[in-house]
Amino acid sequence: MSDPAARPLTPPAKVAVIGLGNMGRPMAACLAKAGYDVRGYDSAPAMRERFAQETGRTAADSLEAAVDGAKAVVTILPNGKVVAAVVAAMTPHLSPGAIIVEMSSSEPMATRRLGEAMAEKGFGFVDAPVSGGVRRAIDGSLAIMAGGDAATLDIVEPLLKAMGRAIFRTGALGSGHAVKALNNYVSGAGLVAALEAVSVGKAFGLDPDMLVDVLNASTGKNNSTEVKLKQFVLSEAYNSGFFIGLMAKDIRTAQHLAEELGVATPLGGRCADLWDEAARTLGDLADHTEINRFLTQDTA
Ligand code: NAD
């Protein structure tokens, strides 16, 4: 737990961002724009290079250099296992009392254990996963689900506000990750339902654009019908910027949580299996909207 007397972390405080992928780069850019002294790091040199091109800042060439002197360290990495490995590697180099802001989508129970272990070593830890995709990461309007103790969240709130528009305090450590996984379960199930409806409609001879317009004016409307179907599927652009392997991971996380808690989720189990199979067939780095190609057997 952090020092309750500590002040909110305002610019130009030094903040490290670990993970400069589709989300990490624009999120780091928002922090820099807000005036934070941002030090980005990614294990992939190509991502460090893209960060430098997009922000005009040099990325750190090691994890150690990135976290050196940072008051807060944002992690935005593929999953909780990678986060745990990165946190273990950076711990000896963290400044006393530094706060880790874990913004990846990770397993809630593992996050709780990791955060508690870091608290015993004197570091702050909150989970603050995001929703809204690359577009909202770019314009700093992400939804952020923040779990952790109130004093630590008060300290990092200005940082979160630089990246997000809606900051929800979801409860204790790990609760942000629980909410995020449940959100993506609902989102992933909604996308599959909408894609199946379009396939049936097309087979019946309906104009898919018309069908999407009607859904969006009716009770079938969901986030996928509004911002994914025409934009990424009917256009065949398939470039939303969210990998299918990450979506499958999130839906499986929600299912694991249900199983750990003994809550029956018959649709959740089938949905997790479907997304896992689609990610295996198309490859983890396919865009998540390409699940349409899996569902329609267009996987050549
Ligand atoms: P991404 O794969 O584009 O980026 C992850 C980055 O982490 C990569 O650049 C990779 O090189 C880097 N990385 C991997 N291992 C590392 C290590 N040991 N040290 C340093 N860097 C390492 O993924 P993304 O789309 O940016 O997603 C990041 C997280 O945000 C995921 O947990 C994802 O589920 C979540 N998320 C993504 C979106 C989206 O629309 N893309 C939306 C909400 C949440």
GROMACS .gro file of C-alpha atoms and ligand atoms in nm:
model
  344
    1MET     CA    1   0.000   0.000   0.000
    2SER     CA    2   0.124   0.349  -0.080
    3ASP     CA    3   0.188   0.632   0.164
    4PRO     CA    4  -0.161   0.780   0.221
    5ALA     CA    5  -0.004   1.124   0.258
    6ALA     CA    6   0.149   1.100  -0.091
    7ARG     CA    7   0.026   1.356  -0.343
    8PRO     CA    8  -0.140   1.287  -0.677
    9LEU     CA    9   0.110   1.215  -0.950
   10THR     CA   10   0.090   1.515  -1.178
   11PRO     CA   11   0.312   1.617  -1.474
   12PRO     CA   12   0.607   1.637  -1.515
   13ALA     CA   13   0.653   1.326  -1.297
   14LYS     CA   14   0.855   1.049  -1.457
   15VAL     CA   15   0.643   0.756  -1.574
   16ALA     CA   16   0.762   0.438  -1.746
   17VAL     CA   17   0.540   0.261  -2.000
   18ILE     CA   18   0.631  -0.105  -2.055
   19GLY     CA   19   0.477  -0.249  -2.372
   20LEU     CA   20   0.468  -0.028  -2.682
   21GLY     CA   21   0.224  -0.231  -2.892
   22ASN     CA   22  -0.105  -0.125  -3.048
   23MET     CA   23  -0.231   0.018  -2.717
   24GLY     CA   24   0.090   0.108  -2.533
   25ARG     CA   25   0.220   0.347  -2.800
   26PRO     CA   26  -0.086   0.573  -2.814
   27MET     CA   27  -0.131   0.555  -2.435
   28ALA     CA   28   0.232   0.661  -2.382
   29ALA     CA   29   0.178   0.940  -2.636
   30CYS     CA   30  -0.122   1.068  -2.434
   31LEU     CA   31   0.088   1.073  -2.115
   32ALA     CA   32   0.363   1.264  -2.296
   33LYS     CA   33   0.108   1.509  -2.436
   34ALA     CA   34  -0.021   1.569  -2.082
   35GLY     CA   35   0.334   1.669  -1.980
   36TYR     CA   36   0.462   1.353  -1.808
   37ASP     CA   37   0.827   1.260  -1.852
   38VAL     CA   38   0.753   0.933  -2.033
   39ARG     CA   39   1.008   0.656  -2.073
   40GLY     CA   40   0.878   0.379  -2.301
   41TYR     CA   41   1.018   0.029  -2.336
   42ASP     CA   42   0.926  -0.278  -2.541
   43SER     CA   43   1.122  -0.599  -2.582
   44ALA     CA   44   1.067  -0.578  -2.960
   45PRO     CA   45   1.312  -0.332  -3.122
   46ALA     CA   46   1.060  -0.267  -3.404
   47MET     CA   47   0.807  -0.139  -3.149
   48ARG     CA   48   1.069   0.087  -2.985
   49GLU     CA   49   1.144   0.226  -3.330
   50ARG     CA   50   0.773   0.289  -3.405
   51PHE     CA   51   0.735   0.459  -3.065
   52ALA     CA   52   1.025   0.691  -3.150
   53GLN     CA   53   0.881   0.771  -3.493
   54GLU     CA   54   0.531   0.839  -3.358
   55THR     CA   55   0.625   1.040  -3.048
   56GLY     CA   56   0.961   1.191  -3.133
   57ARG     CA   57   1.099   1.040  -2.809
   58THR     CA   58   1.370   0.780  -2.783
   59ALA     CA   59   1.254   0.456  -2.625
   60ALA     CA   60   1.467   0.314  -2.344
   61ASP     CA   61   1.686   0.028  -2.463
   62SER     CA   62   1.634  -0.179  -2.148
   63LEU     CA   63   1.367  -0.240  -1.887
   64GLU     CA   64   1.609  -0.125  -1.619
   65ALA     CA   65   1.671   0.209  -1.793
   66ALA     CA   66   1.297   0.264  -1.845
   67VAL     CA   67   1.198   0.222  -1.479
   68ASP     CA   68   1.500   0.399  -1.332
   69GLY     CA   69   1.369   0.693  -1.126
   70ALA     CA   70   1.005   0.642  -1.236
   71LYS     CA   71   0.734   0.725  -0.982
   72ALA     CA   72   0.488   0.503  -1.167
   73VAL     CA   73   0.528   0.217  -1.413
   74VAL     CA   74   0.245   0.146  -1.656
   75THR     CA   75   0.240  -0.212  -1.786
   76ILE     CA   76   0.041  -0.271  -2.105
   77LEU     CA   77   0.150  -0.620  -2.209
   78PRO     CA   78  -0.009  -0.924  -2.376
   79ASN     CA   79  -0.119  -1.107  -2.061
   80GLY     CA   80  -0.071  -1.157  -1.688
   81LYS     CA   81   0.208  -1.413  -1.728
   82VAL     CA   82   0.419  -1.165  -1.924
   83VAL     CA   83   0.333  -0.897  -1.666
   84ALA     CA   84   0.447  -1.121  -1.378
   85ALA     CA   85   0.779  -1.191  -1.554
   86VAL     CA   86   0.835  -0.822  -1.632
   87VAL     CA   87   0.747  -0.716  -1.276
   88ALA     CA   88   0.993  -0.973  -1.135
   89ALA     CA   89   1.266  -0.845  -1.367
   90MET     CA   90   1.210  -0.477  -1.290
   91THR     CA   91   1.154  -0.499  -0.913
   92PRO     CA   92   1.524  -0.465  -0.818
   93HIS     CA   93   1.545  -0.145  -1.025
   94LEU     CA   94   1.226   0.029  -0.906
   95SER     CA   95   1.242   0.351  -0.705
   96PRO     CA   96   1.129   0.314  -0.342
   97GLY     CA   97   0.749   0.341  -0.321
   98ALA     CA   98   0.699   0.331  -0.699
   99ILE     CA   99   0.348   0.239  -0.810
  100ILE     CA  100   0.279  -0.021  -1.078
  101VAL     CA  101  -0.028   0.058  -1.285
  102GLU     CA  102  -0.116  -0.272  -1.453
  103MET     CA  103  -0.326  -0.180  -1.757
  104SER     CA  104  -0.307  -0.508  -1.952
  105SER     CA  105  -0.603  -0.746  -1.953
  106SER     CA  106  -0.493  -1.015  -1.706
  107GLU     CA  107  -0.625  -1.286  -1.472
  108PRO     CA  108  -0.787  -1.119  -1.165
  109MET     CA  109  -0.679  -1.379  -0.907
  110ALA     CA  110  -0.315  -1.375  -1.026
  111THR     CA  111  -0.320  -0.994  -1.022
  112ARG     CA  112  -0.437  -0.996  -0.664
  113ARG     CA  113  -0.149  -1.225  -0.563
  114LEU     CA  114   0.107  -1.020  -0.757
  115GLY     CA  115  -0.016  -0.690  -0.612
  116GLU     CA  116  -0.008  -0.827  -0.257
  117ALA     CA  117   0.347  -0.954  -0.306
  118MET     CA  118   0.456  -0.613  -0.436
  119ALA     CA  119   0.286  -0.436  -0.144
  120GLU     CA  120   0.493  -0.650   0.097
  121LYS     CA  121   0.804  -0.513  -0.079
  122GLY     CA  122   0.681  -0.155  -0.032
  123PHE     CA  123   0.550  -0.086  -0.381
  124GLY     CA  124   0.204   0.033  -0.482
  125PHE     CA  125   0.002  -0.174  -0.728
  126VAL     CA  126  -0.329  -0.110  -0.899
  127ASP     CA  127  -0.497  -0.289  -1.187
  128ALA     CA  128  -0.642  -0.050  -1.443
  129PRO     CA  129  -0.730  -0.234  -1.766
  130VAL     CA  130  -0.884  -0.042  -2.051
  131SER     CA  131  -1.161  -0.067  -2.305
  132GLY     CA  132  -1.225   0.128  -2.623
  133GLY     CA  133  -0.963  -0.004  -2.862
  134VAL     CA  134  -0.685   0.171  -3.050
  135ARG     CA  135  -0.904   0.459  -3.168
  136ARG     CA  136  -0.990   0.565  -2.813
  137ALA     CA  137  -0.633   0.500  -2.696
  138ILE     CA  138  -0.520   0.753  -2.957
  139ASP     CA  139  -0.761   1.025  -2.849
  140GLY     CA  140  -0.721   0.957  -2.476
  141SER     CA  141  -1.084   0.861  -2.425
  142LEU     CA  142  -1.049   0.503  -2.299
  143ALA     CA  143  -1.278   0.352  -2.038
  144ILE     CA  144  -1.055   0.251  -1.746
  145MET     CA  145  -1.156   0.000  -1.477
  146ALA     CA  146  -0.939   0.069  -1.174
  147GLY     CA  147  -0.901  -0.175  -0.885
  148GLY     CA  148  -0.692  -0.122  -0.573
  149ASP     CA  149  -0.685   0.071  -0.248
  150ALA     CA  150  -0.834   0.421  -0.261
  151ALA     CA  151  -0.516   0.600  -0.146
  152THR     CA  152  -0.306   0.451  -0.427
  153LEU     CA  153  -0.579   0.517  -0.684
  154ASP     CA  154  -0.592   0.881  -0.568
  155ILE     CA  155  -0.220   0.912  -0.645
  156VAL     CA  156  -0.243   0.771  -0.999
  157GLU     CA  157  -0.578   0.926  -1.091
  158PRO     CA  158  -0.425   1.221  -1.289
  159LEU     CA  159  -0.224   0.971  -1.491
  160LEU     CA  160  -0.534   0.764  -1.568
  161LYS     CA  161  -0.723   1.079  -1.666
  162ALA     CA  162  -0.453   1.158  -1.922
  163MET     CA  163  -0.539   0.832  -2.100
  164GLY     CA  164  -0.909   0.783  -2.032
  165ARG     CA  165  -1.237   0.967  -2.020
  166ALA     CA  166  -1.437   0.735  -1.792
  167ILE     CA  167  -1.244   0.612  -1.489
  168PHE     CA  168  -1.440   0.356  -1.289
  169ARG     CA  169  -1.327   0.253  -0.942
  170THR     CA  170  -1.426  -0.111  -0.946
  171GLY     CA  171  -1.325  -0.220  -0.594
  172ALA     CA  172  -1.032  -0.411  -0.445
  173LEU     CA  173  -0.715  -0.517  -0.624
  174GLY     CA  174  -0.797  -0.748  -0.919
  175SER     CA  175  -1.150  -0.613  -0.960
  176GLY     CA  176  -1.055  -0.409  -1.267
  177HIS     CA  177  -0.930  -0.723  -1.435
  178ALA     CA  178  -1.247  -0.910  -1.340
  179VAL     CA  179  -1.467  -0.635  -1.486
  180LYS     CA  180  -1.253  -0.618  -1.802
  181ALA     CA  181  -1.276  -0.994  -1.865
  182LEU     CA  182  -1.651  -0.991  -1.811
  183ASN     CA  183  -1.686  -0.693  -2.044
  184ASN     CA  184  -1.495  -0.870  -2.319
  185TYR     CA  185  -1.701  -1.185  -2.273
  186VAL     CA  186  -2.014  -0.979  -2.339
  187SER     CA  187  -1.841  -0.800  -2.628
  188GLY     CA  188  -1.711  -1.123  -2.787
  189ALA     CA  189  -2.046  -1.299  -2.754
  190GLY     CA  190  -2.219  -0.992  -2.904
  191LEU     CA  191  -1.985  -0.987  -3.202
  192VAL     CA  192  -2.044  -1.356  -3.278
  193ALA     CA  193  -2.423  -1.312  -3.247
  194ALA     CA  194  -2.415  -1.012  -3.482
  195LEU     CA  195  -2.195  -1.194  -3.738
  196GLU     CA  196  -2.420  -1.499  -3.733
  197ALA     CA  197  -2.723  -1.274  -3.791
  198VAL     CA  198  -2.553  -1.113  -4.092
  199SER     CA  199  -2.466  -1.455  -4.239
  200VAL     CA  200  -2.824  -1.576  -4.206
  201GLY     CA  201  -2.953  -1.247  -4.347
  202LYS     CA  202  -2.723  -1.270  -4.650
  203ALA     CA  203  -2.832  -1.630  -4.715
  204PHE     CA  204  -3.192  -1.507  -4.711
  205GLY     CA  205  -3.102  -1.239  -4.966
  206LEU     CA  206  -3.101  -0.940  -4.732
  207ASP     CA  207  -2.869  -0.645  -4.792
  208PRO     CA  208  -2.619  -0.666  -4.503
  209ASP     CA  209  -2.579  -0.286  -4.480
  210MET     CA  210  -2.956  -0.250  -4.445
  211LEU     CA  211  -2.960  -0.524  -4.179
  212VAL     CA  212  -2.689  -0.349  -3.975
  213ASP     CA  213  -2.878  -0.017  -4.005
  214VAL     CA  214  -3.195  -0.183  -3.872
  215LEU     CA  215  -3.007  -0.354  -3.586
  216ASN     CA  216  -2.857  -0.018  -3.491
  217ALA     CA  217  -3.203   0.140  -3.474
  218SER     CA  218  -3.350  -0.159  -3.288
  219THR     CA  219  -3.301  -0.376  -2.982
  220GLY     CA  220  -3.032  -0.591  -3.149
  221LYS     CA  221  -2.787  -0.300  -3.135
  222ASN     CA  222  -2.456  -0.360  -2.959
  223ASN     CA  223  -2.102  -0.221  -2.977
  224SER     CA  224  -2.014  -0.460  -3.262
  225THR     CA  225  -2.314  -0.365  -3.473
  226GLU     CA  226  -2.229   0.001  -3.418
  227VAL     CA  227  -1.852   0.019  -3.459
  228LYS     CA  228  -1.730  -0.311  -3.606
  229LEU     CA  229  -1.966  -0.471  -3.860
  230LYS     CA  230  -1.959  -0.211  -4.138
  231GLN     CA  231  -1.617  -0.070  -4.048
  232PHE     CA  232  -1.413  -0.390  -4.029
  233VAL     CA  233  -1.622  -0.686  -4.149
  234LEU     CA  234  -1.852  -0.582  -4.436
  235SER     CA  235  -1.566  -0.366  -4.568
  236GLU     CA  236  -1.337  -0.672  -4.530
  237ALA     CA  237  -1.075  -0.434  -4.383
  238TYR     CA  238  -1.033  -0.655  -4.074
  239ASN     CA  239  -0.799  -0.398  -3.915
  240SER     CA  240  -0.953  -0.299  -3.580
  241GLY     CA  241  -0.612  -0.330  -3.409
  242PHE     CA  242  -0.719  -0.589  -3.151
  243PHE     CA  243  -0.568  -0.933  -3.205
  244ILE     CA  244  -0.792  -1.240  -3.194
  245GLY     CA  245  -0.553  -1.414  -2.952
  246LEU     CA  246  -0.606  -1.132  -2.700
  247MET     CA  247  -0.985  -1.150  -2.729
  248ALA     CA  248  -0.978  -1.529  -2.687
  249LYS     CA  249  -0.758  -1.485  -2.378
  250ASP     CA  250  -1.004  -1.235  -2.222
  251ILE     CA  251  -1.307  -1.457  -2.280
  252ARG     CA  252  -1.118  -1.756  -2.137
  253THR     CA  253  -1.025  -1.539  -1.834
  254ALA     CA  254  -1.393  -1.464  -1.772
  255GLN     CA  255  -1.470  -1.835  -1.800
  256HIS     CA  256  -1.187  -1.927  -1.558
  257LEU     CA  257  -1.325  -1.676  -1.311
  258ALA     CA  258  -1.674  -1.827  -1.338
  259GLU     CA  259  -1.530  -2.175  -1.281
  260GLU     CA  260  -1.318  -2.064  -0.984
  261LEU     CA  261  -1.628  -1.905  -0.829
  262GLY     CA  262  -1.856  -2.199  -0.914
  263VAL     CA  263  -2.094  -1.990  -1.124
  264ALA     CA  264  -2.266  -2.172  -1.414
  265THR     CA  265  -2.211  -1.997  -1.752
  266PRO     CA  266  -2.327  -2.234  -2.027
  267LEU     CA  267  -2.293  -1.973  -2.302
  268GLY     CA  268  -1.962  -1.850  -2.162
  269GLY     CA  269  -1.804  -2.195  -2.191
  270ARG     CA  270  -1.912  -2.236  -2.553
  271CYS     CA  271  -1.808  -1.882  -2.638
  272ALA     CA  272  -1.459  -1.934  -2.489
  273ASP     CA  273  -1.417  -2.261  -2.685
  274LEU     CA  274  -1.531  -2.092  -3.008
  275TRP     CA  275  -1.289  -1.800  -2.975
  276ASP     CA  276  -1.002  -2.033  -2.877
  277GLU     CA  277  -1.065  -2.247  -3.185
  278ALA     CA  278  -1.088  -1.941  -3.410
  279ALA     CA  279  -0.757  -1.805  -3.271
  280ARG     CA  280  -0.591  -2.143  -3.326
  281THR     CA  281  -0.723  -2.162  -3.683
  282LEU     CA  282  -0.648  -1.803  -3.788
  283GLY     CA  283  -0.339  -1.746  -3.572
  284ASP     CA  284  -0.323  -1.529  -3.259
  285LEU     CA  285  -0.221  -1.221  -3.456
  286ALA     CA  286  -0.526  -1.216  -3.684
  287ASP     CA  287  -0.759  -0.925  -3.614
  288HIS     CA  288  -1.039  -1.028  -3.378
  289THR     CA  289  -1.302  -0.922  -3.635
  290GLU     CA  290  -1.162  -1.196  -3.861
  291ILE     CA  291  -1.358  -1.442  -3.652
  292ASN     CA  292  -1.611  -1.378  -3.929
  293ARG     CA  293  -1.382  -1.568  -4.169
  294PHE     CA  294  -1.372  -1.859  -3.922
  295LEU     CA  295  -1.749  -1.856  -3.874
  296THR     CA  296  -1.813  -1.845  -4.250
  297GLN     CA  297  -1.540  -2.104  -4.319
  298ASP     CA  298  -1.349  -1.848  -4.528
  299THR     CA  299  -1.011  -1.928  -4.374
  300ALA     CA  300  -0.805  -1.989  -4.691
  301NAD     P1  301   0.022  -0.583  -2.865
  301NAD     O1  302   0.056  -0.725  -2.886
  301NAD     O2  303   0.007  -0.493  -2.982
  301NAD     O3  304   0.131  -0.516  -2.766
  301NAD     C1  305   0.194  -0.583  -2.660
  301NAD     C2  306   0.340  -0.541  -2.662
  301NAD     O4  307   0.406  -0.600  -2.550
  301NAD     C3  308   0.415  -0.587  -2.788
  301NAD     O5  309   0.468  -0.475  -2.857
  301NAD     C4  310   0.524  -0.678  -2.735
  301NAD     O6  311   0.647  -0.671  -2.809
  301NAD     C5  312   0.540  -0.627  -2.592
  301NAD     N1  313   0.601  -0.725  -2.503
  301NAD     C6  314   0.577  -0.858  -2.496
  301NAD     N2  315   0.654  -0.913  -2.399
  301NAD     C7  316   0.728  -0.813  -2.346
  301NAD     C8  317   0.827  -0.808  -2.245
  301NAD     N3  318   0.865  -0.916  -2.177
  301NAD     N4  319   0.884  -0.688  -2.216
  301NAD     C9  320   0.847  -0.575  -2.285
  301NAD     N5  321   0.756  -0.575  -2.383
  301NAD    C10  322   0.696  -0.692  -2.414
  301NAD     O7  323  -0.111  -0.582  -2.777
  301NAD     P2  324  -0.209  -0.458  -2.749
  301NAD     O8  325  -0.322  -0.465  -2.844
  301NAD     O9  326  -0.130  -0.334  -2.733
  301NAD    O10  327  -0.268  -0.505  -2.608
  301NAD    C11  328  -0.197  -0.488  -2.486
  301NAD    C12  329  -0.289  -0.526  -2.372
  301NAD    O11  330  -0.406  -0.442  -2.376
  301NAD    C13  331  -0.340  -0.670  -2.380
  301NAD    O12  332  -0.346  -0.726  -2.251
  301NAD    C14  333  -0.477  -0.655  -2.445
  301NAD    O13  334  -0.561  -0.764  -2.409
  301NAD    C15  335  -0.522  -0.523  -2.387
  301NAD     N6  336  -0.619  -0.449  -2.469
  301NAD    C16  337  -0.603  -0.435  -2.605
  301NAD    C17  338  -0.698  -0.361  -2.677
  301NAD    C18  339  -0.687  -0.339  -2.828
  301NAD    O14  340  -0.785  -0.292  -2.889
  301NAD     N7  341  -0.574  -0.367  -2.890
  301NAD    C19  342  -0.807  -0.303  -2.612
  301NAD    C20  343  -0.819  -0.319  -2.474
  301NAD    C21  344  -0.724  -0.392  -2.403
   0.00000   0.00000   0.00000
